[in-house]
Coordinates of C-alpha atoms in Angstrom, one line a residue:
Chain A
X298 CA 130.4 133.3 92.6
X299 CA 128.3 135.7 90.0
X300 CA 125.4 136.7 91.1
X301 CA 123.1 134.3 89.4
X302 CA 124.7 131.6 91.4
X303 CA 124.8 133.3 94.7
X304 CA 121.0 134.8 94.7
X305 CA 119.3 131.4 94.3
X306 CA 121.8 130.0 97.1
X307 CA 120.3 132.5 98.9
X308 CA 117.4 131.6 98.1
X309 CA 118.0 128.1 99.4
X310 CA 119.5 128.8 102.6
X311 CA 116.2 130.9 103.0
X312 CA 113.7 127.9 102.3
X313 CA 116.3 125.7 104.7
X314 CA 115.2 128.6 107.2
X315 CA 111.6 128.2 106.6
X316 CA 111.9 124.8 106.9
X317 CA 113.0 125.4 110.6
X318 CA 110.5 127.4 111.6
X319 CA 107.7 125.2 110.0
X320 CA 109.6 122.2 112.0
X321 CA 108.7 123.9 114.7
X322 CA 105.2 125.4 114.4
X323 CA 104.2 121.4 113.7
X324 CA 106.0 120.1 116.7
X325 CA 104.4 122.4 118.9
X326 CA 101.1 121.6 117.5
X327 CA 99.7 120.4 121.1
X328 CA 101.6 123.1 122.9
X329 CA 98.7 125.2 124.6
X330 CA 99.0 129.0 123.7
X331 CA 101.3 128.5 121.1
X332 CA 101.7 131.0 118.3
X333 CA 103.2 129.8 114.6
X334 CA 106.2 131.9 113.5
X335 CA 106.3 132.8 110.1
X336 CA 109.3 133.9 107.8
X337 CA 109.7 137.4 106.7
X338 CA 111.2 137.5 103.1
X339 CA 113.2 140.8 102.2
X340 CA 116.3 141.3 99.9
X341 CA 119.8 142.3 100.9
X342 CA 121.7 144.8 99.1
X343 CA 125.5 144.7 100.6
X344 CA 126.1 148.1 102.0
X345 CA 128.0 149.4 99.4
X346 CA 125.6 148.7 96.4
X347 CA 123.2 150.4 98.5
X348 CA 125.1 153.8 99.1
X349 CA 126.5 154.0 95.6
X350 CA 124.4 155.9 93.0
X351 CA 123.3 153.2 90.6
X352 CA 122.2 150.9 93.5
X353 CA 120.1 149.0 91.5
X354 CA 122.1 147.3 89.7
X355 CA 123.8 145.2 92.6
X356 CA 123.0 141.7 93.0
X357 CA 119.9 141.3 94.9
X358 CA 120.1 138.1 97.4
X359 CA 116.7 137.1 98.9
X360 CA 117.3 136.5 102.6
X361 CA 115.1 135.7 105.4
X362 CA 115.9 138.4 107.8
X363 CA 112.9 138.3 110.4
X364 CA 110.3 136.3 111.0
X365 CA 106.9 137.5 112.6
X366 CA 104.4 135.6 114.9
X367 CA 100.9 134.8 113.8
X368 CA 99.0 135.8 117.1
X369 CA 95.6 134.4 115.4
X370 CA 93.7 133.1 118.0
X371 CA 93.7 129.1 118.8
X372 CA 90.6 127.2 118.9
X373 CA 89.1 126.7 122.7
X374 CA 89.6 123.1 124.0
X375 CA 87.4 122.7 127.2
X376 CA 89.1 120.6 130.3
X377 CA 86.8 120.9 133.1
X378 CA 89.6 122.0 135.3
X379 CA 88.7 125.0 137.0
X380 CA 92.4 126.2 137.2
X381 CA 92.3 126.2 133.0
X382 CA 91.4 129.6 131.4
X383 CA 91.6 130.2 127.9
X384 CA 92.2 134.2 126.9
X385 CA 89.7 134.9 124.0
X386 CA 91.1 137.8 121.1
X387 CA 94.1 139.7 123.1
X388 CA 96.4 139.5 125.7
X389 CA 98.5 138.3 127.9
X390 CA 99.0 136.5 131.4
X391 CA 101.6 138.0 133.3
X392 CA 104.1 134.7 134.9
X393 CA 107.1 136.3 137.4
X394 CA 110.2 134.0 136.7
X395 CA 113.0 134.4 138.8
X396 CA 114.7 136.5 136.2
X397 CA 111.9 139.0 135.6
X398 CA 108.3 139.1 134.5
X399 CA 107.4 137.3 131.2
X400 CA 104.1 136.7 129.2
X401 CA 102.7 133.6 128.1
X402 CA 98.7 132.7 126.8
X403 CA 99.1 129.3 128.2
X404 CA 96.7 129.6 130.9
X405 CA 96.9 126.0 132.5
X406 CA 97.8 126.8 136.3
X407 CA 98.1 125.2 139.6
X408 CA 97.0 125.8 142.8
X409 CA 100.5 125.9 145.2
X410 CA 99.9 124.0 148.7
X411 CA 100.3 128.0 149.9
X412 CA 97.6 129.4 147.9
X413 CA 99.9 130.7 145.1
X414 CA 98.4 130.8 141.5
X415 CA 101.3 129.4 139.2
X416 CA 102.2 128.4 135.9
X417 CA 103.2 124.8 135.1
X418 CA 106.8 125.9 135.7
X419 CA 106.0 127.0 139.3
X420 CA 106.5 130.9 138.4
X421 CA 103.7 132.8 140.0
X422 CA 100.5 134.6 138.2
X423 CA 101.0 138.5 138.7
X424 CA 97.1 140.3 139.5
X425 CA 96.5 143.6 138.4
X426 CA 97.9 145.4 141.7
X427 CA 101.6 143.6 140.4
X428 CA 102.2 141.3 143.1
X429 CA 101.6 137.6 142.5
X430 CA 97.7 136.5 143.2
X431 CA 97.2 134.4 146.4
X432 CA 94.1 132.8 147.2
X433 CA 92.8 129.9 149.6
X434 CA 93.9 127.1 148.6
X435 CA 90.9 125.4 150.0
X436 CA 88.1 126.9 148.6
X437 CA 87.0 126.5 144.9
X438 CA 88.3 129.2 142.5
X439 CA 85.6 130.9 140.3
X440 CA 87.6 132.9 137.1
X441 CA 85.1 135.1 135.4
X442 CA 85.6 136.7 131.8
X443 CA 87.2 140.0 133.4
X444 CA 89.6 138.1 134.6
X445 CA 88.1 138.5 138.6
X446 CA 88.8 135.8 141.2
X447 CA 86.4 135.0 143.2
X448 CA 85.7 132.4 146.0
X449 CA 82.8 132.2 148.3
X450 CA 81.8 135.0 146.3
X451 CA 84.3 137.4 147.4
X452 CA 87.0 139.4 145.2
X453 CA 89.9 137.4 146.0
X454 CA 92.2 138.7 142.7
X455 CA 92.4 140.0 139.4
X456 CA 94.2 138.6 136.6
X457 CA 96.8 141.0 134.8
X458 CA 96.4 140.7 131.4
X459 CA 98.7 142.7 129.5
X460 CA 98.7 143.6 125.6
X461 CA 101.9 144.4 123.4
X462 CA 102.1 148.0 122.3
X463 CA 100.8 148.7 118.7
X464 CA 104.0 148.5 116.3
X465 CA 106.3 146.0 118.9
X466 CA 106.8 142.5 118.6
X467 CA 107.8 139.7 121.2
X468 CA 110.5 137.6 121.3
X469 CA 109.7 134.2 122.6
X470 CA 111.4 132.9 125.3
X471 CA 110.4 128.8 125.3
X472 CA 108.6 127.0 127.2
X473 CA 105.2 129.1 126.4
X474 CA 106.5 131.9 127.3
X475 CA 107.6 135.5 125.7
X476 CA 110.0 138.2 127.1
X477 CA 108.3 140.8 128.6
X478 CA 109.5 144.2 126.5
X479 CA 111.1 146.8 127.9
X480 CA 109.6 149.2 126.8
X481 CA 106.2 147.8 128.8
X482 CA 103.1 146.7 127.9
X483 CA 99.5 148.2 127.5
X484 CA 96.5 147.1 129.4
X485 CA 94.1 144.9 127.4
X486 CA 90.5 144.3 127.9
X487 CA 90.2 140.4 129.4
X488 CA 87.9 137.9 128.0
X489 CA 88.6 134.8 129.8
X490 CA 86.8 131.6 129.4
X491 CA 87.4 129.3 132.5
X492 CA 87.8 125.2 132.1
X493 CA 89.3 126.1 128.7
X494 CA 92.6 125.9 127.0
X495 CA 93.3 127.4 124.2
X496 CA 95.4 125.3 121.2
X497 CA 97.8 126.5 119.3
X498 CA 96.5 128.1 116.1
X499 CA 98.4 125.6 113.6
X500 CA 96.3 125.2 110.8
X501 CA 97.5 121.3 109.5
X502 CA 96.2 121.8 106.2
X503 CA 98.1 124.8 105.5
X504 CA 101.2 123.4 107.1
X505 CA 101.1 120.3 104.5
X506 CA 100.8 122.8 101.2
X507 CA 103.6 125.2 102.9
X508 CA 105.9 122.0 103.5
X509 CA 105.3 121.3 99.6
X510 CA 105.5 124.9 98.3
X511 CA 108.7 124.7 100.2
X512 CA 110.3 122.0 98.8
X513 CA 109.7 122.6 95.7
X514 CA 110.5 126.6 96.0
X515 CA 113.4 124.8 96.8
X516 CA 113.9 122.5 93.8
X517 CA 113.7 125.1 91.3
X518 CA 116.1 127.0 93.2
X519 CA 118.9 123.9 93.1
X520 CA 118.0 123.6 89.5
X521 CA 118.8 127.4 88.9
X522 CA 121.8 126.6 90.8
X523 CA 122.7 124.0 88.7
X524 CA 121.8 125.4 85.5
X525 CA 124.0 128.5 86.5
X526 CA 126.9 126.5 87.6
X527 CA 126.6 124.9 83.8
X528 CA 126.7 128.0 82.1
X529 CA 129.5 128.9 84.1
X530 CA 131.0 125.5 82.7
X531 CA 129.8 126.0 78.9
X532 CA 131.5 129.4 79.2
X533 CA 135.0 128.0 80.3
X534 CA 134.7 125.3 78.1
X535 CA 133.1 126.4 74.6
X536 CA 133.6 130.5 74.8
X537 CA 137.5 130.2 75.3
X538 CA 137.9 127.5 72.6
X539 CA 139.6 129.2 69.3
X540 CA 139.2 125.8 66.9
X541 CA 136.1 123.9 67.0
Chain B
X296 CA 118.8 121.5 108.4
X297 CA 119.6 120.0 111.5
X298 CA 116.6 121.9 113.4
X299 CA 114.4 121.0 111.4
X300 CA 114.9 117.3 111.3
X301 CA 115.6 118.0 115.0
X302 CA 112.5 119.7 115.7
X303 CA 110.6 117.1 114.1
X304 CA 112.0 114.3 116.3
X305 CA 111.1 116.3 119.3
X306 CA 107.5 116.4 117.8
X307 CA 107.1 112.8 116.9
X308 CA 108.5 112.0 120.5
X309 CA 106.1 114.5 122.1
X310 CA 103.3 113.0 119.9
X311 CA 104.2 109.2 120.9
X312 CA 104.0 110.4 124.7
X313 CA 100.5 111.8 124.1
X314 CA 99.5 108.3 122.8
X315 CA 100.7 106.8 125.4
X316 CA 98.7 108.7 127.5
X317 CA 95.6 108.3 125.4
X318 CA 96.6 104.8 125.4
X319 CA 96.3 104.4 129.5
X320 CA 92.7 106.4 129.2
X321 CA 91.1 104.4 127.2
X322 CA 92.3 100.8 128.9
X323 CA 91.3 102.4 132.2
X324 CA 87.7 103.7 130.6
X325 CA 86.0 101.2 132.6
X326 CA 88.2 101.5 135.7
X327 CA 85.9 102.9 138.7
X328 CA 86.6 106.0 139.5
X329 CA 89.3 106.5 136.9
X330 CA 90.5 109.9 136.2
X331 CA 91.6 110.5 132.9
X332 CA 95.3 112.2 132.6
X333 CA 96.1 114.6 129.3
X334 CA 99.2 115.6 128.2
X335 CA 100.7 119.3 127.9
X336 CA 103.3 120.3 125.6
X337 CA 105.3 123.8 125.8
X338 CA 108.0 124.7 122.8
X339 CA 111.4 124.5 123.9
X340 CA 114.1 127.1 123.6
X341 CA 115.0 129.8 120.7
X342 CA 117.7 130.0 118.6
X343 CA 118.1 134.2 118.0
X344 CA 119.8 133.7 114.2
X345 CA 119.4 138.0 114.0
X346 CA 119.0 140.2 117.6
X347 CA 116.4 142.8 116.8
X348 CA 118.1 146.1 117.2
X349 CA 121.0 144.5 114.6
X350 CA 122.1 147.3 112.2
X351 CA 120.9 146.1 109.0
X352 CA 122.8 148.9 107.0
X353 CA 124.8 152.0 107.9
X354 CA 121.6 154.1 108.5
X355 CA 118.6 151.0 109.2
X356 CA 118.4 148.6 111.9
X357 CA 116.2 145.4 112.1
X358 CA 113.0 146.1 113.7
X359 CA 112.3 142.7 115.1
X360 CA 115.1 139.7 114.7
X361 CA 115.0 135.9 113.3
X362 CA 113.8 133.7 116.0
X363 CA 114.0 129.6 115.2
X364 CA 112.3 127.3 117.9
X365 CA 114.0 123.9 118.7
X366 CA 111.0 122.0 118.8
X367 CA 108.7 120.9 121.7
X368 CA 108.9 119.2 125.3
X369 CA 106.1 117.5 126.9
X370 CA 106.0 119.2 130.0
X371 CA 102.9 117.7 132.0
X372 CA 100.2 115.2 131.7
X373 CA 97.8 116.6 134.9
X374 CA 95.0 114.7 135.9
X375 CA 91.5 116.0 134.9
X376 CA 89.0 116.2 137.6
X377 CA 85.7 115.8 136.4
X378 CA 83.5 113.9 137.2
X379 CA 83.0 110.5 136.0
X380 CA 79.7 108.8 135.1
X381 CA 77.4 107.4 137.5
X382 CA 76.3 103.7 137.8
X383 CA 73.9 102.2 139.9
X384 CA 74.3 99.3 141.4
X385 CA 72.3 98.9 144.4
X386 CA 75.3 96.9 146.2
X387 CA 75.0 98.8 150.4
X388 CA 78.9 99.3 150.3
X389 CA 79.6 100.9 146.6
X390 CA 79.6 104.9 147.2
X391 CA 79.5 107.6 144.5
X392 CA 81.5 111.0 145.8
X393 CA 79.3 113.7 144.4
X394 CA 81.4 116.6 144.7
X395 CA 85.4 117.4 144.1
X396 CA 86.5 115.1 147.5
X397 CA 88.5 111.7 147.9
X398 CA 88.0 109.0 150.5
X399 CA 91.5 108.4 152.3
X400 CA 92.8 104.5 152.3
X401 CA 94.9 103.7 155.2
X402 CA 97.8 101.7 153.8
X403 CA 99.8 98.7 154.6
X404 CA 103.0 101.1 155.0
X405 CA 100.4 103.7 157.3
X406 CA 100.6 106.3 154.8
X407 CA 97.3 107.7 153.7
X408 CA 96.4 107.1 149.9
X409 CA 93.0 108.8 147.9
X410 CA 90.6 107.2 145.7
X411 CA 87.5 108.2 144.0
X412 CA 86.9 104.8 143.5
X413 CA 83.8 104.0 146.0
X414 CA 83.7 100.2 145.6
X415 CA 84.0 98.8 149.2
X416 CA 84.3 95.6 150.6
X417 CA 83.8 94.0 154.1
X418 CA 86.8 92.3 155.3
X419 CA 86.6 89.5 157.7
X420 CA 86.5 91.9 161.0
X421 CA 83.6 93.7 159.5
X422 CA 85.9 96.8 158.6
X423 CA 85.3 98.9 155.6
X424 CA 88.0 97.9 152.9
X425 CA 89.2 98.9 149.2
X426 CA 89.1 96.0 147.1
X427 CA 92.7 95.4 147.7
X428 CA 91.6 95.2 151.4
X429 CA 93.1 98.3 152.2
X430 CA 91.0 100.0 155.2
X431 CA 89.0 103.3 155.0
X432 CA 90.3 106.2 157.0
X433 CA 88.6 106.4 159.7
X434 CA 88.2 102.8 160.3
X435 CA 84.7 102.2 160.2
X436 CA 83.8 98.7 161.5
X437 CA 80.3 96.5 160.4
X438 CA 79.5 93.9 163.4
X439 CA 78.7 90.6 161.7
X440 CA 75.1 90.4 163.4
X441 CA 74.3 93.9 161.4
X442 CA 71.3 93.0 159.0
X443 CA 71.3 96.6 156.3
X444 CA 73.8 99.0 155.9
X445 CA 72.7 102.4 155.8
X446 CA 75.2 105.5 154.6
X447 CA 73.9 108.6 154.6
X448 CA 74.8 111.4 152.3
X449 CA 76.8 112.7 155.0
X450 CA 78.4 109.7 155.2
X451 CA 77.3 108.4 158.4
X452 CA 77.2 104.3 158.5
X453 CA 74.4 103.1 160.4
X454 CA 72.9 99.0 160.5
X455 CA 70.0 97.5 161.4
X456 CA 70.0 94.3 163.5
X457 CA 66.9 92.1 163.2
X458 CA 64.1 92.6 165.5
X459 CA 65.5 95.4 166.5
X460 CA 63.9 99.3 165.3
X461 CA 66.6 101.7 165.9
X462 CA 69.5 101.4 163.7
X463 CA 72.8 102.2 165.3
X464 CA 75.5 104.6 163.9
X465 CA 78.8 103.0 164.0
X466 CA 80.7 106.4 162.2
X467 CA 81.2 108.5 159.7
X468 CA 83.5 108.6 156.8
X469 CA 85.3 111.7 155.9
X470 CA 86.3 112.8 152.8
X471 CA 89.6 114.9 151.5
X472 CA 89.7 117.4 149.4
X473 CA 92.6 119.1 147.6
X474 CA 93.2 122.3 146.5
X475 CA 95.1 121.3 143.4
X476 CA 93.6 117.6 142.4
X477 CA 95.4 117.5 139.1
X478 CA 99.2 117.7 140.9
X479 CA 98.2 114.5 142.7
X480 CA 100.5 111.5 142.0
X481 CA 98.5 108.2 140.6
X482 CA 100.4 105.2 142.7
X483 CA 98.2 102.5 141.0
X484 CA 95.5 100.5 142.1
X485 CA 92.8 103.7 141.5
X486 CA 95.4 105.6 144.4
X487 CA 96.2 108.7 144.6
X488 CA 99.3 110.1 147.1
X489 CA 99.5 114.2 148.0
X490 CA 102.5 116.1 146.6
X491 CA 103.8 119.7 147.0
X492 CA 101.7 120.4 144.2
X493 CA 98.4 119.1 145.0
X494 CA 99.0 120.8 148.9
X495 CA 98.3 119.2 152.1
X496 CA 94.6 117.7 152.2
X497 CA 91.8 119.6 153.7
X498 CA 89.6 116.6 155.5
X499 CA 85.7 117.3 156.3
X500 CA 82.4 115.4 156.5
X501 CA 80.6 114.9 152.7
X502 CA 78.5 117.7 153.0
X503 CA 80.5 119.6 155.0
X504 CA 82.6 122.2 153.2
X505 CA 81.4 123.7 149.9
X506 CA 82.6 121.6 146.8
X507 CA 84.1 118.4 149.0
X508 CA 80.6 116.6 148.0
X509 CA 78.1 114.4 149.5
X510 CA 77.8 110.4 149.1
X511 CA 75.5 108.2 147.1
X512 CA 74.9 104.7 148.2
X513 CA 74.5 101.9 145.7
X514 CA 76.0 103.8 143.1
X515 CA 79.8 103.6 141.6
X516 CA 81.8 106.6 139.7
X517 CA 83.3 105.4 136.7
X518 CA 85.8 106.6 134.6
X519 CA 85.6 110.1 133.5
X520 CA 87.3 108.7 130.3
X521 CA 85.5 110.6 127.1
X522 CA 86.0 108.1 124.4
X523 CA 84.7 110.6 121.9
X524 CA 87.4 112.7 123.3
X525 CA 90.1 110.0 123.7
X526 CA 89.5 109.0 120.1
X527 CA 90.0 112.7 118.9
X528 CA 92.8 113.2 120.9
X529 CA 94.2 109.5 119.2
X530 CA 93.4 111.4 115.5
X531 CA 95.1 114.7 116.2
X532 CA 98.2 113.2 117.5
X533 CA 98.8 110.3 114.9
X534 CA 97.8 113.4 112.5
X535 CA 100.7 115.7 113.8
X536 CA 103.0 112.8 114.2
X537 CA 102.4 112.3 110.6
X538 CA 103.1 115.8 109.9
X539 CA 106.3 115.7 111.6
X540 CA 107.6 112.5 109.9
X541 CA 106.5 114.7 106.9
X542 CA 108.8 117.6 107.5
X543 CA 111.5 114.7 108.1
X544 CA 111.2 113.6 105.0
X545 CA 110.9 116.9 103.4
X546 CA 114.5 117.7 104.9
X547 CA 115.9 115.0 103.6
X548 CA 115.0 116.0 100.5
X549 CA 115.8 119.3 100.3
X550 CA 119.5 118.3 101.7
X551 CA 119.5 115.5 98.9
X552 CA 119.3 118.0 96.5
X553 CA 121.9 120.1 98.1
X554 CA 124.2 117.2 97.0
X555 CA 123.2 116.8 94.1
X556 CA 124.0 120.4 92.9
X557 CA 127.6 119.1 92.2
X558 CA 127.8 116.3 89.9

């Protein structure tokens, strides 16, 4: 392929990418917590063309080779349901899975029948002192915006809220949830809104001109594509020809 | 291509479920003591198209990878336990719970069943009944000479028989109260049954234990149905559903003119 040909079939396979990820940011437009991925354009230079001396002269294919998480916050949605807290600006809660400790800002727990606070997957909610918060399972559950636990007034728990380290990014992990880095977390100020959820922050509007900027990104890309390939035909055809 | 058009299916089916949900709300917004259900969504697994850490080049690696989502999964629809809307009716037998319990319904199988739904009934015998005829838990039982019914906030039942000045108490109903009211399981009828996830009921006099509430006679709990809310809900959803069938159509396109590069 020349390199006309191959950069704007880059380019496609890139948009097909972005089409992914936008596919998903609008089906999990009800998830609670959810963050909207975005695509990360950069170019690629093969390795060779960028070691040798004239390396700009290489074909330069645009790829999608990252894509980075809008952390924006989501709009509140109240529930009424005292075991709903929405984290305002930062953070994280803190979920222990069975395979490790993983972060999530979906903050719609449960009460267990043995006082455990857990995540709709049944993974307990880590406090502040690390081990998973227990509390009476009888008594009503008072979340302030520090993240403190109270019932009957009493200190019962603290919520550990967690922040990423300036500079890292998370990988998600599904199901609301992100791995939990290893190189650790920094503590984060809480502000916690209980009998709140808080949406994902997928803006509609913006999703319906990205789908169309898409597509027709996409468009003029097949056209290049074609145009190229009839060049390429032109050339065979009408260059090599001796007679007319 | 294919997540995307997959990922969109998963959204329209999540956004179907949520109408069906929104659906049941609104046809039980007049049920008594009706709790309204909403539906929770989580995204489903990631496909990792670049690890981060990848060598990008002989000297660079990738500081953070390519992540692509599958789509969504509903994964809940809990039951939200406010309170509903009061309505009097002056009726002796039609109690309001004011306060997070649930009165306990003996079944015909003998398993205990929860309501909010306060709209009792005398059956034949004179005992306290559901409006399926279902008994109250305690049995609590009216004599057929008893002139007024009189229950107390506390949820003692006490008549009055004519010509006579004292009323006498013939019990006291007791209320339940969970720790985790949204993991109950709706049976029908305005029933709820305990699982693992709502815990083992903690039973008490109304008025008893802080948040298990106190009774109102002559009044009824409605639905806590917001139709504002419902109606809302009913906008975003057909409004993302739309979306998705959007993004359907938009990779059908783009794959259209993938095949239409060769002529």
């Amino acid at each position: 392929m020349d390199g006309f040909t191959a950069a704007a079939a880059s380019g496609m396979r890139a948009r097909l990418e972005t089409l992914d990820l936008l596919a998903n940011n609008l089906a999990n437009a009800s998830a609670p917590g959810f963050k909207v991925d975005r695509e990360f354009y950069g170019t690629y230079l093969s390795a060779d063309a960028a070691e040798s001396p004239g390396n700009g002269t290489g074909s330069v294919m645009p790829v999608i080779e990252k894509q980075w998480t809008d952390y924006a916050q989501g709009s509140l949605t109240p529930t009424g349901n005292s075991l709903d807290v929405a984290l305002k600006g930062k953070g994280f809660f803190v979920a222990i899975s069975p395979s490790g400790p993983l972060l999530t800002r979906d903050g719609s727990f449960r009460l267990s029948s043995g006082g455990d606070l857990e995540t709709q997957d049944g993974f307990k909610v880590r406090g502040q002192d690390g081990n998973p918060i227990q509390l009476d399972a009888t008594k009503p559950v008072v979340i302030t915006s520090e993240g403190e636990i109270r019932q009957d007034g009493q200190l019962a728990a603290q919520l550990d809220i967690v922040d990423k380290k300036a500079g890292t990014d998370l990988s998600k992990h599904g199901m609301n949830y992100y791995n939990f880095p290893q190189d650790g977390m920094a503590v984060a100020g809480a502000d916690l809104q209980q009998g709140s959820l808080e949406s994902s922050n997928f803006e509609p509007a913006e999703s319906a001109v990205r789908l169309v900027t898409v597509l027709r990104q996409f468009e003029m890309l097949q056209r290049a594509v074609t145009l190229s390939t009839e060049m390429n035909r032109q050339v065979v055809e009408q260059v090599a020809r001796v007679t007319s | 291509m294919i997540r995307a058009l997959a990922s969109a299916a998963s959204g329209m089916n999540a956004q179907q479920l949520n109408v069906d949900t929104i659906a049941n709300n609104l046809a039980n917004a007049n049920t008594n003591g009706f709790k309204a259900r909403r539906t929770q969504f989580a995204d489903l697994l990631y496909q990792n198209l670049i690890q981060p850490g990848a060598a990008a080049g002989s000297q660079t690696i990738i500081p953070s990878g390519l992540q692509v989502g599958l789509g969504t999964r509903p994964s809940s629809n809990d039951i939200i336990s406010l309170q509903g809307t009061f309505t009097e009716t002056d009726n002796p037998l039609d109690l309001a719970i004011e306060g997070k319990g649930f009165f306990q319904i003996r079944l015909p199988s003998g398993e205990t069943a929860y309501t909010r739904d306060g709209g009792f009934q005398l059956d034949a015998t004179g005992n306290i009944v559901t409006a399926d005829g279902n008994p109250l838990e305690p049995q609590i039982t009216v004599p057929a000479q008893a002139q007024s019914i009189t229950i107390a906030a506390d949820g003692t039942v006490s008549y009055k028989q004519s010509g006579q000045a004292a009323s006498q108490v013939v019990g006291q109903i007791q209320l339940a109260n969970f720790a985790n009211p949204a993991g109950l399981n709706s049976i029908g009828g305005n029933l709820f049954s305990q699982t693992d996830a709502s815990g083992d009921p903690t039973v008490g006099v109304p008025g008893g234990q802080e948040g298990i509430g106190s009774l109102m006679q002559g009044y009824v709990e409605g639905s806590n149905v917001n139709i504002v809310n419902e109606f809302v809900n009913l906008i975003v959803s057909q409004r993302a559903y739309d979306a998705n069938s959007k993004v359907v159509k938009a990779a059908d396109e783009m794959y259209q003119q993938v095949n239409s590069i060769t002529q």
